[in-house]
Every structure is written in structure tokens, then in C-alpha cells.
Short mmCIF file of C-alpha atoms and ligand atoms in Angstrom, two decimals:
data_model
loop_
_atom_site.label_atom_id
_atom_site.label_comp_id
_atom_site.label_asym_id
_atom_site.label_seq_id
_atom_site.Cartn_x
_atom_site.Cartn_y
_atom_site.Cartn_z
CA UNK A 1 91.65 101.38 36.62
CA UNK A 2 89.39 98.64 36.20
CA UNK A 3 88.95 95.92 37.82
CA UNK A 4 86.85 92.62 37.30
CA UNK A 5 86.15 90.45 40.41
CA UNK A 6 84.41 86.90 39.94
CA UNK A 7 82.60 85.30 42.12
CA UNK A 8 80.63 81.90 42.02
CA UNK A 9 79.96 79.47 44.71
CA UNK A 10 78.88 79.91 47.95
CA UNK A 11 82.59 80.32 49.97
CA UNK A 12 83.84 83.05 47.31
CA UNK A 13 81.11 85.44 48.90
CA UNK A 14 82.33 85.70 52.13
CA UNK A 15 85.47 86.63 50.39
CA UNK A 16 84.54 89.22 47.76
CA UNK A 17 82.76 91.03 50.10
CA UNK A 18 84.83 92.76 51.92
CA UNK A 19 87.32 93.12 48.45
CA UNK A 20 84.24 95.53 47.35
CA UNK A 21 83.84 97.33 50.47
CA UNK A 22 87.71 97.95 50.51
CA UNK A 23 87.72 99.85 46.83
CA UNK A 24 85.37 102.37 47.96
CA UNK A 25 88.03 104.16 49.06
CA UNK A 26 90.00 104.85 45.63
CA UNK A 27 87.50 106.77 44.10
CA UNK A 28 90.03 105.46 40.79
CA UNK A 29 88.98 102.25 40.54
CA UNK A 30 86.15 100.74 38.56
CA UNK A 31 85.25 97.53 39.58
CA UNK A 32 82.96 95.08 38.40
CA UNK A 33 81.55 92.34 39.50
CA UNK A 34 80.77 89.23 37.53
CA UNK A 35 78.64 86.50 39.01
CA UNK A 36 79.45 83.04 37.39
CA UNK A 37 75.79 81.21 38.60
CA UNK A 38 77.92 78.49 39.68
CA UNK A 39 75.62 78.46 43.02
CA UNK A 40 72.27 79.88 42.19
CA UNK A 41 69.57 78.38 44.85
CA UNK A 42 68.71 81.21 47.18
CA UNK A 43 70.20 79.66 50.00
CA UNK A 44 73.66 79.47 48.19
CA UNK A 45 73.64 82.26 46.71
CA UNK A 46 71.12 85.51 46.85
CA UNK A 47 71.02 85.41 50.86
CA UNK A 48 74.76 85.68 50.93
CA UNK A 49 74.12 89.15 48.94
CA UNK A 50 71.80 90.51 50.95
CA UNK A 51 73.45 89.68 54.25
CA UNK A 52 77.09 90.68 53.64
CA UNK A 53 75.65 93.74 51.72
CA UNK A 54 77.49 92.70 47.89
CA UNK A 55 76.64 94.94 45.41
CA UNK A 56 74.17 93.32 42.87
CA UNK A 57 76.32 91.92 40.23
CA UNK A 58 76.94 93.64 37.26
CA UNK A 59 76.35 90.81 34.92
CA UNK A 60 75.38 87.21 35.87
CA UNK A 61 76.66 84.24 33.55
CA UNK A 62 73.95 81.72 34.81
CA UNK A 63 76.18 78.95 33.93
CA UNK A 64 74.96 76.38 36.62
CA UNK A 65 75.73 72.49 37.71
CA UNK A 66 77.02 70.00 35.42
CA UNK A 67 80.04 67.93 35.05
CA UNK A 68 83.83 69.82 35.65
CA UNK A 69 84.21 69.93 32.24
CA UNK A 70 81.13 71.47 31.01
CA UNK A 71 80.66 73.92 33.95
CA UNK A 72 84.53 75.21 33.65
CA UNK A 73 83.52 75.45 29.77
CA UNK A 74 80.46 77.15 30.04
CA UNK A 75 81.70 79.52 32.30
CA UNK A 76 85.25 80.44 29.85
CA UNK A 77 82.96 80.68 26.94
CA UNK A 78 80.50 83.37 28.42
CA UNK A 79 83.60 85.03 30.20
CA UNK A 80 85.85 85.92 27.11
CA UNK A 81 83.43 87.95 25.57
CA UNK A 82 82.77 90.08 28.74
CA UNK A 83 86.42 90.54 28.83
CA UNK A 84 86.84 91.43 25.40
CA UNK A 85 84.44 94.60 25.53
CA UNK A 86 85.51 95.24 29.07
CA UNK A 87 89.40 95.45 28.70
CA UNK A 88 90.23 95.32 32.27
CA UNK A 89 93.37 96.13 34.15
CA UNK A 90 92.82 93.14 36.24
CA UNK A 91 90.83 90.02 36.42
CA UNK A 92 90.62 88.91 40.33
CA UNK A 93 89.46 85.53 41.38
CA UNK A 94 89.56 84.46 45.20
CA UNK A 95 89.50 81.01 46.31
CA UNK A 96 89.45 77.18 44.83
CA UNK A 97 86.24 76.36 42.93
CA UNK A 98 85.50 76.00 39.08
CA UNK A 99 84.56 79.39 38.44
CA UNK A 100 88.09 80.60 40.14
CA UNK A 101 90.25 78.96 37.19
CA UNK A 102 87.67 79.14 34.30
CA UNK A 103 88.02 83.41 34.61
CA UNK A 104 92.01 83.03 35.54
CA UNK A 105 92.59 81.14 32.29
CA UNK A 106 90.78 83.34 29.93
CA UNK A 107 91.94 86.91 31.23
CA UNK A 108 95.70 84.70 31.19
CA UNK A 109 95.01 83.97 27.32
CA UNK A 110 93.92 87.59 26.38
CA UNK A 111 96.61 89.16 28.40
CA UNK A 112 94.81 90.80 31.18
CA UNK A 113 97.11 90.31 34.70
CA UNK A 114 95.32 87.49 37.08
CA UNK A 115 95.14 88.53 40.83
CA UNK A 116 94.12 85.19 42.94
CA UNK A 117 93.34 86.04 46.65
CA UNK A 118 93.88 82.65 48.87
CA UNK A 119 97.01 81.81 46.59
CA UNK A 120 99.12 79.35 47.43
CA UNK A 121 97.02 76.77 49.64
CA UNK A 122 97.93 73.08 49.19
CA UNK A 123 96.43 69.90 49.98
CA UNK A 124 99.32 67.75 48.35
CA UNK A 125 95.67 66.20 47.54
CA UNK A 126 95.37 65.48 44.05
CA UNK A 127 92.22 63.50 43.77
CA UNK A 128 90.63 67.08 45.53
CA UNK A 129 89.28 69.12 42.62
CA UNK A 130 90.12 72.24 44.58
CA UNK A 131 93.73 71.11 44.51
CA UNK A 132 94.15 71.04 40.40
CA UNK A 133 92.10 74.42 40.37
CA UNK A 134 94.66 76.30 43.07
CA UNK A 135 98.03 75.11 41.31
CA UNK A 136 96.35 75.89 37.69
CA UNK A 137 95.12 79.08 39.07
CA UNK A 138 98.59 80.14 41.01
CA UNK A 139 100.66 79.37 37.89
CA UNK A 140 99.27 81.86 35.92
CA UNK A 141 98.21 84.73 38.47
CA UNK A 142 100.51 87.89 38.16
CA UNK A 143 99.57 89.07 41.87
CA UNK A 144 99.00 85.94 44.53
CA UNK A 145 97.82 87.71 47.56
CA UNK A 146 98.13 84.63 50.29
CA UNK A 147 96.72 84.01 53.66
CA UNK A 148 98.87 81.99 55.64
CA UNK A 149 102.55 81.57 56.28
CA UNK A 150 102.35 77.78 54.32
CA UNK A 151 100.78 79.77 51.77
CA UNK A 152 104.68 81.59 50.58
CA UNK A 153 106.76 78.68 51.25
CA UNK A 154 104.47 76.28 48.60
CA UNK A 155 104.51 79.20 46.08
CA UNK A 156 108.41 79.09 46.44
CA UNK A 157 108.81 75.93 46.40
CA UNK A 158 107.05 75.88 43.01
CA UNK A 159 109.37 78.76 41.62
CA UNK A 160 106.43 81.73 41.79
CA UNK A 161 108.74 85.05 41.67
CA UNK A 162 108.83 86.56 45.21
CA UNK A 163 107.95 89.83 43.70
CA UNK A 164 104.45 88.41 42.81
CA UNK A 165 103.75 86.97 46.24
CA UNK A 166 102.05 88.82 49.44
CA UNK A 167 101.48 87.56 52.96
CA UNK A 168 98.18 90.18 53.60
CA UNK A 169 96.51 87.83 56.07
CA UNK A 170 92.57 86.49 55.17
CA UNK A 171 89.88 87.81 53.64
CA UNK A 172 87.11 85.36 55.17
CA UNK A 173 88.47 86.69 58.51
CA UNK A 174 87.45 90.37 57.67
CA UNK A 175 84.48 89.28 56.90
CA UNK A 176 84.11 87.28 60.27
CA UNK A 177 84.88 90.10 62.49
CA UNK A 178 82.80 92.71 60.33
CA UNK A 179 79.89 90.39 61.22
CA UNK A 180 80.00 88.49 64.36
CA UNK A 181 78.22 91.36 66.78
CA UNK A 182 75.32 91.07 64.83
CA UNK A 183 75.43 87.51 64.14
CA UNK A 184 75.39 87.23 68.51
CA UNK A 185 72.22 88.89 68.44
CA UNK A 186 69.94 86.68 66.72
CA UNK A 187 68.66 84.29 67.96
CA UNK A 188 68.75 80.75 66.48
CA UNK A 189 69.44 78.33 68.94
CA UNK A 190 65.48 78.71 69.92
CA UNK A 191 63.74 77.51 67.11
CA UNK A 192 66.03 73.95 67.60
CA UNK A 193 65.32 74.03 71.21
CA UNK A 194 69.28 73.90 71.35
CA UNK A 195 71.54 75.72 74.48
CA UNK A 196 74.94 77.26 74.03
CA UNK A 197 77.88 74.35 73.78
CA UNK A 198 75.06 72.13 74.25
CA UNK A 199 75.45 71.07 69.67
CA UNK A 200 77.14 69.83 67.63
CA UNK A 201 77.11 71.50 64.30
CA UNK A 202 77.85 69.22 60.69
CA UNK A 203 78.12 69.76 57.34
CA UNK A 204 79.81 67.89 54.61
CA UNK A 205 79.60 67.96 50.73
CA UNK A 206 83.08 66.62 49.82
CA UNK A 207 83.15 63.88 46.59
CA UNK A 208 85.32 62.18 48.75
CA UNK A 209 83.24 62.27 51.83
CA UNK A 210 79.42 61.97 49.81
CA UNK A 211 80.01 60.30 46.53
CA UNK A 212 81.24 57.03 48.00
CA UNK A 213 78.20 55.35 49.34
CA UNK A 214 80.00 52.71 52.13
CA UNK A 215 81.96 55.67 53.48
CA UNK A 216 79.25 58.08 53.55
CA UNK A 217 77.33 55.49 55.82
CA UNK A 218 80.30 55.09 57.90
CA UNK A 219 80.36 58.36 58.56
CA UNK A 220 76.63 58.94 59.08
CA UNK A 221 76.74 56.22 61.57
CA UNK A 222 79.60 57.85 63.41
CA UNK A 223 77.45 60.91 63.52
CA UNK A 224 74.64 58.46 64.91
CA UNK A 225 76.59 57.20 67.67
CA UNK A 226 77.63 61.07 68.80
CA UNK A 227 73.89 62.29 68.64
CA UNK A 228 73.07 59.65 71.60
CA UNK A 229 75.21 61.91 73.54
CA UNK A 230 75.00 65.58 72.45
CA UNK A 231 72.04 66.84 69.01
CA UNK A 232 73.70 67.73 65.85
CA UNK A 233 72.24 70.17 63.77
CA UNK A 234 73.03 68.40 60.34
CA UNK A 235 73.17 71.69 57.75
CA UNK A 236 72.41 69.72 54.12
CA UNK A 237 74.52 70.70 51.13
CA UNK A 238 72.24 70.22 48.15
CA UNK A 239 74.60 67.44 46.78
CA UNK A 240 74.79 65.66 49.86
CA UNK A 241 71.23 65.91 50.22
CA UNK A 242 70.53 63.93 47.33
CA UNK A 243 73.26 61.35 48.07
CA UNK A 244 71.26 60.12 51.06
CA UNK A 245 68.69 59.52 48.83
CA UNK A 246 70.52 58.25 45.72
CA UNK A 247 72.24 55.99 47.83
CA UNK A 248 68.92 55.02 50.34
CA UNK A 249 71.05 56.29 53.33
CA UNK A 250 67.78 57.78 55.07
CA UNK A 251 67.62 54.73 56.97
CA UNK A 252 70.22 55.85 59.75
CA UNK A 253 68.66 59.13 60.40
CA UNK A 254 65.33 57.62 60.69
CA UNK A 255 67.39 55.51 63.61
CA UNK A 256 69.29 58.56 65.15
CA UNK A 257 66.75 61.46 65.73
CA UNK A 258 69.12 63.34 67.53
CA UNK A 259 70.62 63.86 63.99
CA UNK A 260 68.55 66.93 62.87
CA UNK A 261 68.71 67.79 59.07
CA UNK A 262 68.13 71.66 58.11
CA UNK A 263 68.38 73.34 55.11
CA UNK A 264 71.49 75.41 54.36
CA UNK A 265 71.54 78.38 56.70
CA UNK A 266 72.17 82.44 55.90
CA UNK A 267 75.67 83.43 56.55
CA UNK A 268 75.22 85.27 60.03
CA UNK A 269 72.41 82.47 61.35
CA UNK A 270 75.26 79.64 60.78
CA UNK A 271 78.25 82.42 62.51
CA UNK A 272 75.90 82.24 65.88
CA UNK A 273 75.64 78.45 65.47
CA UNK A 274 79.19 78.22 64.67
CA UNK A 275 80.39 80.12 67.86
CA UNK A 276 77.70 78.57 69.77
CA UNK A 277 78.70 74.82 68.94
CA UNK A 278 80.48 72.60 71.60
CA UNK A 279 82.11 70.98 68.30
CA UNK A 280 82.26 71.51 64.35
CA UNK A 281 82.50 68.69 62.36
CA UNK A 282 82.97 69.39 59.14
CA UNK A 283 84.66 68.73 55.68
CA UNK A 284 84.52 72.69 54.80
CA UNK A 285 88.14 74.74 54.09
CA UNK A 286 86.40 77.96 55.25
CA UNK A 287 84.94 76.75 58.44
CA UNK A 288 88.52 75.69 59.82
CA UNK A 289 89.44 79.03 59.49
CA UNK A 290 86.22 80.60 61.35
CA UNK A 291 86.23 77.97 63.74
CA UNK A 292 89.72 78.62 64.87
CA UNK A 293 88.70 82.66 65.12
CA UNK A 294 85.94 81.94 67.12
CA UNK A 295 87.44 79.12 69.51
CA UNK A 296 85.11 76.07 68.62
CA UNK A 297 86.86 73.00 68.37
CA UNK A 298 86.47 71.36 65.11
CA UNK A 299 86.82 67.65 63.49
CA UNK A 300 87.51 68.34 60.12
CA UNK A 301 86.76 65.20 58.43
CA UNK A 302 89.67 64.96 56.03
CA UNK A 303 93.42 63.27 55.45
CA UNK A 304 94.36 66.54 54.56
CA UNK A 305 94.05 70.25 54.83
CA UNK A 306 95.66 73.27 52.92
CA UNK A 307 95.14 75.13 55.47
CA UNK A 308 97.66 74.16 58.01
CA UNK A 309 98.14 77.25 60.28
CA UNK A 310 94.24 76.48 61.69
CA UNK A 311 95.82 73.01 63.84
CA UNK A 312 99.12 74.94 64.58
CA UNK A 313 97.32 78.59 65.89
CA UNK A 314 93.82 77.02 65.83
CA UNK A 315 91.07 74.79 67.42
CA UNK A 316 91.78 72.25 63.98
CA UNK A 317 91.93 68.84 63.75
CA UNK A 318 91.91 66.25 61.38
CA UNK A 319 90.02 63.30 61.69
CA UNK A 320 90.21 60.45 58.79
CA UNK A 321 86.47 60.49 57.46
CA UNK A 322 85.46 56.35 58.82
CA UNK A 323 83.29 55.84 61.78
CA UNK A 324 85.80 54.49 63.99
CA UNK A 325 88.08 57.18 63.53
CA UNK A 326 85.34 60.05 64.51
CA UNK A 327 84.23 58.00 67.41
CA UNK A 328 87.87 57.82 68.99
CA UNK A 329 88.67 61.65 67.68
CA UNK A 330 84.76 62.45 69.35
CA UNK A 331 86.22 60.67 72.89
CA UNK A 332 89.10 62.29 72.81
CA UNK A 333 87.86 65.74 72.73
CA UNK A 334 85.88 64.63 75.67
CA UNK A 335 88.23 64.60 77.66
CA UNK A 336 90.39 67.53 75.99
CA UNK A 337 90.88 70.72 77.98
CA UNK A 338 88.87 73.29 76.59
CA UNK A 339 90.55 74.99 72.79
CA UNK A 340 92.82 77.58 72.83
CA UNK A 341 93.75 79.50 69.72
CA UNK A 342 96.85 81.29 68.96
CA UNK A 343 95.30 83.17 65.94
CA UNK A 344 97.43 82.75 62.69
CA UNK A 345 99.24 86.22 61.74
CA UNK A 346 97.96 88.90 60.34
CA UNK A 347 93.93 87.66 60.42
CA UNK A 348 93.25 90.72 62.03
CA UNK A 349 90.33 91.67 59.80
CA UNK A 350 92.06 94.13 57.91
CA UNK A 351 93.23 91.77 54.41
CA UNK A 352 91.07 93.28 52.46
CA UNK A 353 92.56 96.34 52.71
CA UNK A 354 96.30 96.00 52.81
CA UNK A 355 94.86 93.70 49.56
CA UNK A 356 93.77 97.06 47.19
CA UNK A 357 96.64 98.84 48.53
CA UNK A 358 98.92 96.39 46.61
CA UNK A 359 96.96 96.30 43.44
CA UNK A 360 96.98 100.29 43.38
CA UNK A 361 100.59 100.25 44.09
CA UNK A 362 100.92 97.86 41.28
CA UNK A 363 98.93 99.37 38.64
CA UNK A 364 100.47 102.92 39.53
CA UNK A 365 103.93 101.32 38.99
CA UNK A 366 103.34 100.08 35.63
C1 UD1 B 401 81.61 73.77 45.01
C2 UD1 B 401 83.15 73.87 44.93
C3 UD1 B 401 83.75 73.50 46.29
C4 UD1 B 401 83.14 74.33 47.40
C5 UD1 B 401 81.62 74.17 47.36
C6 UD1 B 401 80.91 74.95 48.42
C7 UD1 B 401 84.19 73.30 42.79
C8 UD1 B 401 85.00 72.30 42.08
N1 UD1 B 401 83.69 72.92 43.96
O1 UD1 B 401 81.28 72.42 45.28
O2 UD1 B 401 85.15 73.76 46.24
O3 UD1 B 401 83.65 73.91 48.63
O4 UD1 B 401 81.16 74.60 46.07
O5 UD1 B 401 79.55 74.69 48.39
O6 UD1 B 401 84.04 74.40 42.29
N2 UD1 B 401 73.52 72.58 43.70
C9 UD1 B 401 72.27 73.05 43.97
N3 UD1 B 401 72.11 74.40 44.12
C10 UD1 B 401 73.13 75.29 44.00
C11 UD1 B 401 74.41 74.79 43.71
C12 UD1 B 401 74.60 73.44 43.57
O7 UD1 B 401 71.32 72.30 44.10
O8 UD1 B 401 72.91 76.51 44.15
C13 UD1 B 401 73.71 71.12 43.56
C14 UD1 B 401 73.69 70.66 42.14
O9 UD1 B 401 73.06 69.44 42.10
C15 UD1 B 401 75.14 70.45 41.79
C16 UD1 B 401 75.74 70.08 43.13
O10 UD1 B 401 74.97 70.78 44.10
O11 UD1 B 401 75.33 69.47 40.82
C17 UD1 B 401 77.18 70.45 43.24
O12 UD1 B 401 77.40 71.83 42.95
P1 UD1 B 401 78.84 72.31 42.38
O13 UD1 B 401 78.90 73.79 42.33
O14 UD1 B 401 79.14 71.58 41.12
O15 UD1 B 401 79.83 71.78 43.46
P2 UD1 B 401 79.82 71.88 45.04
O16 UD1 B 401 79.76 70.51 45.57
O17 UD1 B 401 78.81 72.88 45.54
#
């Protein structure tokens, strides 16, 4: 039984990792691993390897940045011939980025069965290019392996066969709790000269958030205001980082030096800082769900979120991404009592698992 798993950009590591760790156990299935080179920098990329302990990928498409067109292009055109020599059982993609629909759509056109883990997570957001890329994807997946509760009801609503669909609970979670001990031992707060709930921790890379230069300032000045009161380590996307400078934005952190910018960190340096923070603020889907694990209140600068279960059994909240809104949202957790989180079902750290057990059901039933 073979089995080809894609990955791509930085959030769909945390996510096939524990997917490869989980089919060591049936000795009967052959995966493979195909790395897209949507993220490629070190930081985005090889780190993420090393530290969640991925297998090195079988074959690497290098297809890098460009425009959506030309990177979802790229990567189709290098996929279909991997595909066609392969002839796998399965293509499985896991999350919401380019590289997620590019392989979906070619293994659909050649007639290999699509698995998508995260299926069925909706913004309602079309202008998000996530949004476009988890409909295409969940209209043509065979097996939609889903992480939340919202998750079933929007694939029924859009008419997905109930025999198709599985509530298994979340992959980034297993990932999370397979981590975290070690991730409390280092220690990072020292090098920022930073105590325990005594940070803020930010990162954004959103079109919506970064690509609009008045709002981006509106937010960085929001950010500003907070650092008077409490530092924020500022993690930098690379696209964000070169908005600030595209759009000549440097001027506000040169005013705010409690604003610190750092380079993107390693997966289990930013898990300390993220259960170390007093407060996330963030545009990130993953870091909702972590956040609301780990019991750090988060501002998740956003009208939206697919990912609704992390405000109703979580430390979530949504903050619309304009200064004043931040400052009031910043206030008001303030004078909050401290989070509590419910935990949404079945994020137990186990997905991955009940996950393979399906797809060997599946295959064995065919
Ligand atoms: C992509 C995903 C987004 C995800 C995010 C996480 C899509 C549509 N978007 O957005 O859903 O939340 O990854 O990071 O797939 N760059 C580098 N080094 C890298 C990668 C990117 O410098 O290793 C720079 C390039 O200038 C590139 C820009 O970042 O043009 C954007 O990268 P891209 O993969 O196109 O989108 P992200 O914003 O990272």
C-alpha cells in the first residue's frame, strides 16, 4: 500500500510529522514523502525536520515563491510525473496552503483517491487564499479526516457523503503534546532578558494584515502602544519582513523599542515562548489551536476564523486587525480573569493514529 504524503510550507510540518511516525506501525505501508519547496529558508523549513524528527524527503520539487498561479503550476507540473511512475494508493495532503491543492488536483485527475487531513475548516472568507484552497481541496478528497466538530457540519452542509468524513481530532495537537516536555526545558526567555507571563509574543504574515500598507501601520502602532506596557517579541515572517521595508514602516519600531524583531524561531524554541507568553497576538490558524492547548490567551487578529472550537473550548479571540480595536481588545484582557480552556474533543494527541487506522481500513475494504 503506498502512500504519498506532501508537504510544503512551514504549518504542514507540524502536521506530517506525526502522520509518519504513526505508519511505522503497519509494516504494509510504503509511504513517501514529497517535499513541494514551497518554504525553503532554513528557518521555514530544514529546522522543522530536524526538530520534529521528519524523515528526509524522498524527493524535493524545489518549486519556490512566486505568484498563486505560477507556484500552484509549478508545483502540478513537477507532481504528475512523480505520480505517474509512483502509482500510489493514496495521495495525502494536510492543511490549506498552495502546495495542499496543487497535489489534490493532480492525483484527482489521474485517479489516485485524495486524503486531506484538516478537511472541512471554513472561514466563509473568500478574499483568504486558504479559503479557495480548503473548499477546492475538500471537493475532490475521497477520505476528509477533520479536526473539529464545525469541521462535519460545513462538509454536510456542502453535500460531502458522510461515509467519506471522520471526526479523528488534530494532528498539530499530537504534535504539541509529543513535544512540549522538551520544549519546557530550554531555555529561551534568557537571551531576551524576558520572565514568564512577563511577553507578549506576535507574529503576522496575512495579505490581509501585511499587504495593505495603512492597515499594517495601524496595527504596528497598536503593537507600539502595548509595548509601553509589557515587550513583545515580534517573530518576522519573511514576507512581512520586507513589507516594513517596502512600505518604509521601520519608522514605528525605531519609536517603540519595546517592540523586539527576531528572526523566525525553531518549532520547540517558539512552543516555550508560546506557553510562556502573558498574550499571543497573532494572525496564524495553527497558533489558535496551540494556544488554546497550552492556556495562553490569544488576540487573533482577524474578522474571521475556521477554526471556531478554539473561542468556544479555548483561550481564542478575535480582534478586527485596526489599532483601536487591539487597544480596547489589549484593555480588556487586562482586566479578564485569567483563560480557561475546555479543550475541543478528541485533541488528545492521539489523531494521528486513529488517522492510519482509517486509511488501512479503507484500502483493506476495497
Ligand atoms: C504560506 C501559506 C499560508 C501559511 C503560511 C505560513 C499559501 C497560499 N499560503 O503563506 O497559508 O499560513 O505559508 O508561513 O500557501 N519566503 C521566504 N522564505 C521561505 C518562504 C517564503 O523568504 O522559505 C518569502 C518569499 O518572499 C515569498 C513570501 O515569503 O514570496 C511568501 O511565501 P508563500 O509561501 O508564497 O506564502 P506565505 O505568506 O508564507
Amino acid at each position: 500500500m503506498k502512500i504519498i504524503n506532501i508537504c510544503g510550507a512551514r504549518p504542514n510540518f507540524m502536521k506530517i510529522a506525526p502522520l509518519m511516525a504513526a505508519y511505522k506501525s503497519y509494516p504494509q505501508i510504503q509511504p513517501i514523502l514529497v517535499h513541494t519547496g514551497q518554504h525553503y529558508d532554513e528557518k521555514m523549513s530544514d529546522l522543522f525536520f530536524r526538530q520534529l524528527k521528519i524523515p528526509a524527503p524522498d524527493l524535493n520539487l524545489e518549486v519556490g515563491s512566486a505568484s498563486h498561479a505560477v507556484q500552484t503550476a509549478r508545483i502540478m507540473e513537477k507532481f504528475e510525473p512523480i505520480v505517474l511512475e509512483h502509482k500510489p494508493d493514496y495521495v495525502l495532503v494536510v492543511g490549506d496552503v498552495n502546495s495542499t491543492i496543487a497535489c489534490a488536483l493532480v492525483a484527482s485527475k489521474l485517479g489516485v483517491r485524495v486524503i486531506h487531513v484538516k478537511a472541512g475548516l471554513r472561514s466563509f472568507d473568500r478574499t483568504m487564499p486558504e479559503e479557495i484552497n480548503r473548499i477546492l481541496t475538500d471537493s475532490i478528497s475521497d477520505l476528509l479526516f477533520v479536526s473539529e466538530r464545525s469541521g462535519i457540519e460545513n462538509l454536510r452542509r456542502e453535500g460531502v457523503p458522510e461515509d467519506r468524513m471522520f471526526f479523528v481530532g488534530n494532528v498539530m495537537i499530537d504534535t504539541l503534546m509529543s513535544h512540549i516536555e522538551t520544549a519546557r526545558t530550554l531555555d529561551v526567555l534568557t537571551a531576551y532578558r524576558l520572565e514568564p507571563r512577563g511577553f507578549g509574543l506576535v507574529t503576522m504574515h496575512r495579505p490581509a494584515n501585511v499587504d495593505a500598507p495603512e492597515k499594517f501601520r495601524s496595527i504596528l502602532q497598536a503593537l507600539g502602544q502595548i509595548s509601553q506596557t509589557i515587550p513583545l517579541l515580534f517573530a518576522i515572517h519573511p514576507r512581512t519582513r520586507k513589507n516594513i521595508e517596502t512600505f518604509g514602516l521601520g519608522d514605528i519600531l525605531t519609536r517603540y523599542p519595546g517592540i523586539r524583531l527576531v528572526e523566525p524561531f525553531g518549532y520547540l524554541e517558539f512552543l516555550n515562548l508560546m506557553s510562556n507568553a502573558a498574550v499571543v497576538l497573532t494572525d496564524s490558524g495553527g497558533m489558535q489551536e496551540e494556544t488554546t492547548i497550552l492556556g495562553t490567551p490569544c488576540l487573533t487578529l482577524r474578522e474571521n476564523t475556521e477554526r471556531p472550537a478554539t473561542i468556544s473550548h479555548g483561550t481564542n479571540r478575535l480582534v478586527m486587525p485596526d489599532g483601536a480595536a487591539i487597544l480596547k481588545a489589549w484593555q480588556e484582557l487586562q482586566n479578564s480573569p485569567p483563560c480557561t480552556s475546555l479543550k475541543p474533543d478528541l485533541w488528545d494527541g492521539r489523531a494521528a493514529g486513529r488517522i492510519v487506522k482509517y486509511i488501512v481500513e479503507h484500502f483493506e475494504k476495497r
